[in-house]
Amino acid sequence: FSCAYCTSNKMWEKRFRARSAENILGEIKELIREYGVDHINFADDTFTIDKPRVLQFCELLKKENLDIHWSCNVHINTVDLELLKEMKEAGCAEIWIGVESGSPLILKELKREYTIEQVKSVFRLAKDVGIRRLAYFMVGAPSESRETIQETKRLIYEIAPDLIILSLLVPLPGCELYD
């Protein structure tokens, strides 16, 4: 993705590198065996960027019947009901979603490439399948106003995330908003 406040697309040159589902499963089994781990947080920018890989990972986890729960970052455009159900059945306890704003104007300015309706849908689907939802929001975009902040506040109340992380937009060198 090419969000206006993020440098990942420039740093990684829009390349996606991923470990195989089998490789990840092997490491999880080792963490359980050696350290008694019962929860994993995947810190990938977008764990669900490759749906077939995530589905394969979920299938392997279910087949192994491991006593493990996990959480990950998702993008509004990379999850659907099928994927969320599979993730839940494979032990996904929580997803972290970068919503950023409840204002269509701000979402466009930040180049988020999804709609408020899509946000509402993903939050509803995740709740329906029983996955906790963490929502990231930020304020301080160049066009931010009292009204756009109120739109964000209204969206927060409507989607009712289980957890919220609110931050100030700080453009980092290399991102579009910084430039």
PDB file of C-alpha atoms in Angstrom:
ATOM      1  CA  PHE A   1       0.000   0.000   0.000  1.00  0.00           C
ATOM      2  CA  SER A   2       1.095   3.591  -0.469  1.00  0.00           C
ATOM      3  CA  CYS A   3      -0.243   5.425   2.576  1.00  0.00           C
ATOM      4  CA  ALA A   4       0.889   9.056   2.585  1.00  0.00           C
ATOM      5  CA  TYR A   5       2.244   8.888   6.163  1.00  0.00           C
ATOM      6  CA  CYS A   6       4.192   5.622   5.909  1.00  0.00           C
ATOM      7  CA  THR A   7       7.695   4.873   4.680  1.00  0.00           C
ATOM      8  CA  SER A   8       7.339   1.077   4.398  1.00  0.00           C
ATOM      9  CA  ASN A   9       6.577   1.164   0.682  1.00  0.00           C
ATOM     10  CA  LYS A  10       9.771   3.130   0.010  1.00  0.00           C
ATOM     11  CA  MET A  11      11.907   1.210   2.480  1.00  0.00           C
ATOM     12  CA  TRP A  12      10.890  -2.173   1.083  1.00  0.00           C
ATOM     13  CA  GLU A  13      10.395  -0.902  -2.487  1.00  0.00           C
ATOM     14  CA  LYS A  14       6.851  -2.319  -2.514  1.00  0.00           C
ATOM     15  CA  ARG A  15       8.228  -5.855  -2.273  1.00  0.00           C
ATOM     16  CA  PHE A  16       6.603  -8.484  -0.117  1.00  0.00           C
ATOM     17  CA  ARG A  17       8.743 -11.194   1.412  1.00  0.00           C
ATOM     18  CA  ALA A  18       7.121 -13.899   3.447  1.00  0.00           C
ATOM     19  CA  ARG A  19       8.086 -17.041   5.245  1.00  0.00           C
ATOM     20  CA  SER A  20       6.131 -20.119   4.295  1.00  0.00           C
ATOM     21  CA  ALA A  21       3.219 -21.309   6.392  1.00  0.00           C
ATOM     22  CA  GLU A  22       5.211 -24.478   7.185  1.00  0.00           C
ATOM     23  CA  ASN A  23       8.209 -22.444   8.333  1.00  0.00           C
ATOM     24  CA  ILE A  24       6.078 -20.304  10.655  1.00  0.00           C
ATOM     25  CA  LEU A  25       4.348 -23.372  12.046  1.00  0.00           C
ATOM     26  CA  GLY A  26       7.716 -24.982  12.773  1.00  0.00           C
ATOM     27  CA  GLU A  27       8.830 -21.964  14.760  1.00  0.00           C
ATOM     28  CA  ILE A  28       5.538 -21.842  16.684  1.00  0.00           C
ATOM     29  CA  LYS A  29       5.910 -25.516  17.621  1.00  0.00           C
ATOM     30  CA  GLU A  30       9.443 -24.816  18.847  1.00  0.00           C
ATOM     31  CA  LEU A  31       8.239 -21.821  20.910  1.00  0.00           C
ATOM     32  CA  ILE A  32       5.541 -23.965  22.506  1.00  0.00           C
ATOM     33  CA  ARG A  33       7.937 -26.861  23.191  1.00  0.00           C
ATOM     34  CA  GLU A  34      10.905 -24.800  24.429  1.00  0.00           C
ATOM     35  CA  TYR A  35       9.202 -21.872  26.162  1.00  0.00           C
ATOM     36  CA  GLY A  36       5.574 -22.813  26.810  1.00  0.00           C
ATOM     37  CA  VAL A  37       4.317 -19.953  24.616  1.00  0.00           C
ATOM     38  CA  ASP A  38       0.537 -19.784  24.353  1.00  0.00           C
ATOM     39  CA  HIS A  39       0.086 -16.537  22.376  1.00  0.00           C
ATOM     40  CA  ILE A  40       1.893 -15.095  19.344  1.00  0.00           C
ATOM     41  CA  ASN A  41       1.672 -11.524  18.056  1.00  0.00           C
ATOM     42  CA  PHE A  42       2.536 -11.261  14.372  1.00  0.00           C
ATOM     43  CA  ALA A  43       3.989  -7.789  13.847  1.00  0.00           C
ATOM     44  CA  ASP A  44       3.955  -7.868  10.028  1.00  0.00           C
ATOM     45  CA  ASP A  45       2.705  -4.582   8.531  1.00  0.00           C
ATOM     46  CA  THR A  46      -0.158  -6.582   7.011  1.00  0.00           C
ATOM     47  CA  PHE A  47      -0.226 -10.253   7.966  1.00  0.00           C
ATOM     48  CA  THR A  48      -3.174 -10.891   5.629  1.00  0.00           C
ATOM     49  CA  ILE A  49      -1.591  -9.478   2.450  1.00  0.00           C
ATOM     50  CA  ASP A  50      -1.442 -12.969   0.879  1.00  0.00           C
ATOM     51  CA  LYS A  51      -4.795 -14.655   1.521  1.00  0.00           C
ATOM     52  CA  PRO A  52      -3.835 -18.121   0.186  1.00  0.00           C
ATOM     53  CA  ARG A  53      -0.770 -18.160   2.480  1.00  0.00           C
ATOM     54  CA  VAL A  54      -2.884 -17.184   5.510  1.00  0.00           C
ATOM     55  CA  LEU A  55      -5.497 -19.824   4.650  1.00  0.00           C
ATOM     56  CA  GLN A  56      -2.737 -22.444   4.368  1.00  0.00           C
ATOM     57  CA  PHE A  57      -1.282 -21.291   7.697  1.00  0.00           C
ATOM     58  CA  CYS A  58      -4.706 -21.586   9.354  1.00  0.00           C
ATOM     59  CA  GLU A  59      -5.244 -25.052   7.887  1.00  0.00           C
ATOM     60  CA  LEU A  60      -1.869 -26.222   9.204  1.00  0.00           C
ATOM     61  CA  LEU A  61      -2.563 -24.778  12.661  1.00  0.00           C
ATOM     62  CA  LYS A  62      -5.935 -26.520  12.814  1.00  0.00           C
ATOM     63  CA  LYS A  63      -4.440 -29.800  11.602  1.00  0.00           C
ATOM     64  CA  GLU A  64      -1.728 -29.682  14.292  1.00  0.00           C
ATOM     65  CA  ASN A  65      -4.352 -28.861  16.954  1.00  0.00           C
ATOM     66  CA  LEU A  66      -1.892 -26.623  18.824  1.00  0.00           C
ATOM     67  CA  ASP A  67      -3.024 -24.862  21.984  1.00  0.00           C
ATOM     68  CA  ILE A  68      -2.033 -21.405  20.755  1.00  0.00           C
ATOM     69  CA  HIS A  69      -3.762 -18.078  20.228  1.00  0.00           C
ATOM     70  CA  TRP A  70      -2.465 -15.338  17.982  1.00  0.00           C
ATOM     71  CA  SER A  71      -3.008 -11.738  16.853  1.00  0.00           C
ATOM     72  CA  CYS A  72      -2.024  -9.796  13.758  1.00  0.00           C
ATOM     73  CA  ASN A  73      -2.267  -6.579  11.738  1.00  0.00           C
ATOM     74  CA  VAL A  74      -4.762  -6.617   8.880  1.00  0.00           C
ATOM     75  CA  HIS A  75      -5.737  -4.075   6.225  1.00  0.00           C
ATOM     76  CA  ILE A  76      -9.394  -3.315   5.544  1.00  0.00           C
ATOM     77  CA  ASN A  77      -8.915  -4.488   1.935  1.00  0.00           C
ATOM     78  CA  THR A  78      -7.295  -7.822   2.818  1.00  0.00           C
ATOM     79  CA  VAL A  79      -9.913  -9.552   4.963  1.00  0.00           C
ATOM     80  CA  ASP A  80     -13.336 -11.004   4.294  1.00  0.00           C
ATOM     81  CA  LEU A  81     -15.763 -13.313   6.085  1.00  0.00           C
ATOM     82  CA  GLU A  82     -14.122 -16.500   4.775  1.00  0.00           C
ATOM     83  CA  LEU A  83     -10.667 -15.455   5.954  1.00  0.00           C
ATOM     84  CA  LEU A  84     -11.859 -14.175   9.330  1.00  0.00           C
ATOM     85  CA  LYS A  85     -13.718 -17.438  10.014  1.00  0.00           C
ATOM     86  CA  GLU A  86     -10.655 -19.506   9.137  1.00  0.00           C
ATOM     87  CA  MET A  87      -8.425 -17.286  11.268  1.00  0.00           C
ATOM     88  CA  LYS A  88     -10.771 -17.602  14.243  1.00  0.00           C
ATOM     89  CA  GLU A  89     -10.965 -21.393  13.892  1.00  0.00           C
ATOM     90  CA  ALA A  90      -7.159 -21.475  13.818  1.00  0.00           C
ATOM     91  CA  GLY A  91      -6.834 -19.547  17.078  1.00  0.00           C
ATOM     92  CA  CYS A  92      -6.769 -15.890  16.002  1.00  0.00           C
ATOM     93  CA  ALA A  93      -7.885 -13.961  19.063  1.00  0.00           C
ATOM     94  CA  GLU A  94      -7.459 -10.370  17.903  1.00  0.00           C
ATOM     95  CA  ILE A  95      -6.858  -8.312  14.777  1.00  0.00           C
ATOM     96  CA  TRP A  96      -5.303  -4.856  14.660  1.00  0.00           C
ATOM     97  CA  ILE A  97      -6.797  -2.563  12.044  1.00  0.00           C
ATOM     98  CA  GLY A  98      -5.425   0.790  10.873  1.00  0.00           C
ATOM     99  CA  VAL A  99      -8.624   2.783  10.436  1.00  0.00           C
ATOM    100  CA  GLU A 100      -6.868   6.145  10.930  1.00  0.00           C
ATOM    101  CA  SER A 101      -9.939   8.392  10.479  1.00  0.00           C
ATOM    102  CA  GLY A 102     -13.695   8.451  10.243  1.00  0.00           C
ATOM    103  CA  SER A 103     -13.541  11.212   7.640  1.00  0.00           C
ATOM    104  CA  PRO A 104     -13.624  10.312   3.936  1.00  0.00           C
ATOM    105  CA  LEU A 105     -11.670  13.520   3.255  1.00  0.00           C
ATOM    106  CA  ILE A 106      -8.854  12.522   5.601  1.00  0.00           C
ATOM    107  CA  LEU A 107      -8.805   8.911   4.368  1.00  0.00           C
ATOM    108  CA  LYS A 108      -8.364  10.217   0.820  1.00  0.00           C
ATOM    109  CA  GLU A 109      -5.628  12.602   1.931  1.00  0.00           C
ATOM    110  CA  LEU A 110      -3.815   9.750   3.705  1.00  0.00           C
ATOM    111  CA  LYS A 111      -4.272   7.501   0.625  1.00  0.00           C
ATOM    112  CA  ARG A 112      -5.993   4.766   2.625  1.00  0.00           C
ATOM    113  CA  GLU A 113      -7.942   3.382  -0.393  1.00  0.00           C
ATOM    114  CA  TYR A 114     -11.041   2.136   1.420  1.00  0.00           C
ATOM    115  CA  THR A 115     -14.383   3.567   2.457  1.00  0.00           C
ATOM    116  CA  ILE A 116     -16.047   4.117   5.803  1.00  0.00           C
ATOM    117  CA  GLU A 117     -18.600   1.455   4.803  1.00  0.00           C
ATOM    118  CA  GLN A 118     -15.770  -1.050   4.291  1.00  0.00           C
ATOM    119  CA  VAL A 119     -14.436  -0.200   7.763  1.00  0.00           C
ATOM    120  CA  LYS A 120     -17.868  -0.780   9.298  1.00  0.00           C
ATOM    121  CA  SER A 121     -18.226  -4.069   7.445  1.00  0.00           C
ATOM    122  CA  VAL A 122     -14.857  -5.477   8.577  1.00  0.00           C
ATOM    123  CA  PHE A 123     -15.505  -4.523  12.202  1.00  0.00           C
ATOM    124  CA  ARG A 124     -18.965  -6.121  12.056  1.00  0.00           C
ATOM    125  CA  LEU A 125     -17.656  -9.321  10.435  1.00  0.00           C
ATOM    126  CA  ALA A 126     -14.812  -9.697  12.932  1.00  0.00           C
ATOM    127  CA  LYS A 127     -17.191  -9.194  15.838  1.00  0.00           C
ATOM    128  CA  ASP A 128     -19.642 -11.705  14.361  1.00  0.00           C
ATOM    129  CA  VAL A 129     -16.955 -14.420  14.171  1.00  0.00           C
ATOM    130  CA  GLY A 130     -15.679 -13.623  17.669  1.00  0.00           C
ATOM    131  CA  ILE A 131     -12.352 -11.914  16.987  1.00  0.00           C
ATOM    132  CA  ARG A 132     -11.406  -8.936  19.165  1.00  0.00           C
ATOM    133  CA  ARG A 133     -10.792  -5.753  17.179  1.00  0.00           C
ATOM    134  CA  LEU A 134      -8.123  -3.182  17.927  1.00  0.00           C
ATOM    135  CA  ALA A 135      -8.463   0.055  15.939  1.00  0.00           C
ATOM    136  CA  TYR A 136      -5.638   2.458  15.201  1.00  0.00           C
ATOM    137  CA  PHE A 137      -6.690   6.094  14.721  1.00  0.00           C
ATOM    138  CA  MET A 138      -4.646   9.225  14.153  1.00  0.00           C
ATOM    139  CA  VAL A 139      -5.353  12.936  14.160  1.00  0.00           C
ATOM    140  CA  GLY A 140      -3.342  15.757  12.685  1.00  0.00           C
ATOM    141  CA  ALA A 141      -3.552  15.280   8.921  1.00  0.00           C
ATOM    142  CA  PRO A 142      -3.031  18.531   7.000  1.00  0.00           C
ATOM    143  CA  SER A 143      -6.795  18.924   6.361  1.00  0.00           C
ATOM    144  CA  GLU A 144      -7.845  17.841   9.873  1.00  0.00           C
ATOM    145  CA  SER A 145     -10.539  20.023  11.436  1.00  0.00           C
ATOM    146  CA  ARG A 146     -12.963  19.877  14.326  1.00  0.00           C
ATOM    147  CA  GLU A 147     -15.538  18.373  11.937  1.00  0.00           C
ATOM    148  CA  THR A 148     -13.224  15.608  10.675  1.00  0.00           C
ATOM    149  CA  ILE A 149     -12.319  14.763  14.265  1.00  0.00           C
ATOM    150  CA  GLN A 150     -16.047  14.587  15.071  1.00  0.00           C
ATOM    151  CA  GLU A 151     -16.512  12.205  12.111  1.00  0.00           C
ATOM    152  CA  THR A 152     -13.793  10.001  13.595  1.00  0.00           C
ATOM    153  CA  LYS A 153     -15.430  10.133  17.015  1.00  0.00           C
ATOM    154  CA  ARG A 154     -18.779   9.098  15.510  1.00  0.00           C
ATOM    155  CA  LEU A 155     -17.146   6.189  13.671  1.00  0.00           C
ATOM    156  CA  ILE A 156     -15.433   5.000  16.854  1.00  0.00           C
ATOM    157  CA  TYR A 157     -18.785   4.865  18.634  1.00  0.00           C
ATOM    158  CA  GLU A 158     -20.413   3.100  15.678  1.00  0.00           C
ATOM    159  CA  ILE A 159     -17.820   0.360  15.150  1.00  0.00           C
ATOM    160  CA  ALA A 160     -17.211  -0.032  18.898  1.00  0.00           C
ATOM    161  CA  PRO A 161     -13.685  -1.497  18.744  1.00  0.00           C
ATOM    162  CA  ASP A 162     -12.544  -3.556  21.707  1.00  0.00           C
ATOM    163  CA  LEU A 163      -9.381  -1.467  21.984  1.00  0.00           C
ATOM    164  CA  ILE A 164      -8.313   1.871  20.508  1.00  0.00           C
ATOM    165  CA  ILE A 165      -4.884   3.295  19.879  1.00  0.00           C
ATOM    166  CA  LEU A 166      -5.002   7.004  19.109  1.00  0.00           C
ATOM    167  CA  SER A 167      -1.928   8.833  17.917  1.00  0.00           C
ATOM    168  CA  LEU A 168      -0.861  12.115  16.386  1.00  0.00           C
ATOM    169  CA  LEU A 169       0.245  12.085  12.771  1.00  0.00           C
ATOM    170  CA  VAL A 170       4.006  12.643  12.677  1.00  0.00           C
ATOM    171  CA  PRO A 171       5.309  12.541   9.107  1.00  0.00           C
ATOM    172  CA  LEU A 172       8.643  10.738   8.992  1.00  0.00           C
ATOM    173  CA  PRO A 173      11.386  11.543   6.492  1.00  0.00           C
ATOM    174  CA  GLY A 174      10.742   9.649   3.284  1.00  0.00           C
ATOM    175  CA  CYS A 175       6.961   9.615   3.411  1.00  0.00           C
ATOM    176  CA  GLU A 176       4.793  11.663   1.073  1.00  0.00           C
ATOM    177  CA  LEU A 177       3.407  13.957   3.794  1.00  0.00           C
ATOM    178  CA  TYR A 178       6.911  14.750   5.040  1.00  0.00           C
ATOM    179  CA  ASP A 179       8.077  15.614   1.534  1.00  0.00           C
TER     180      ASP A 179
END
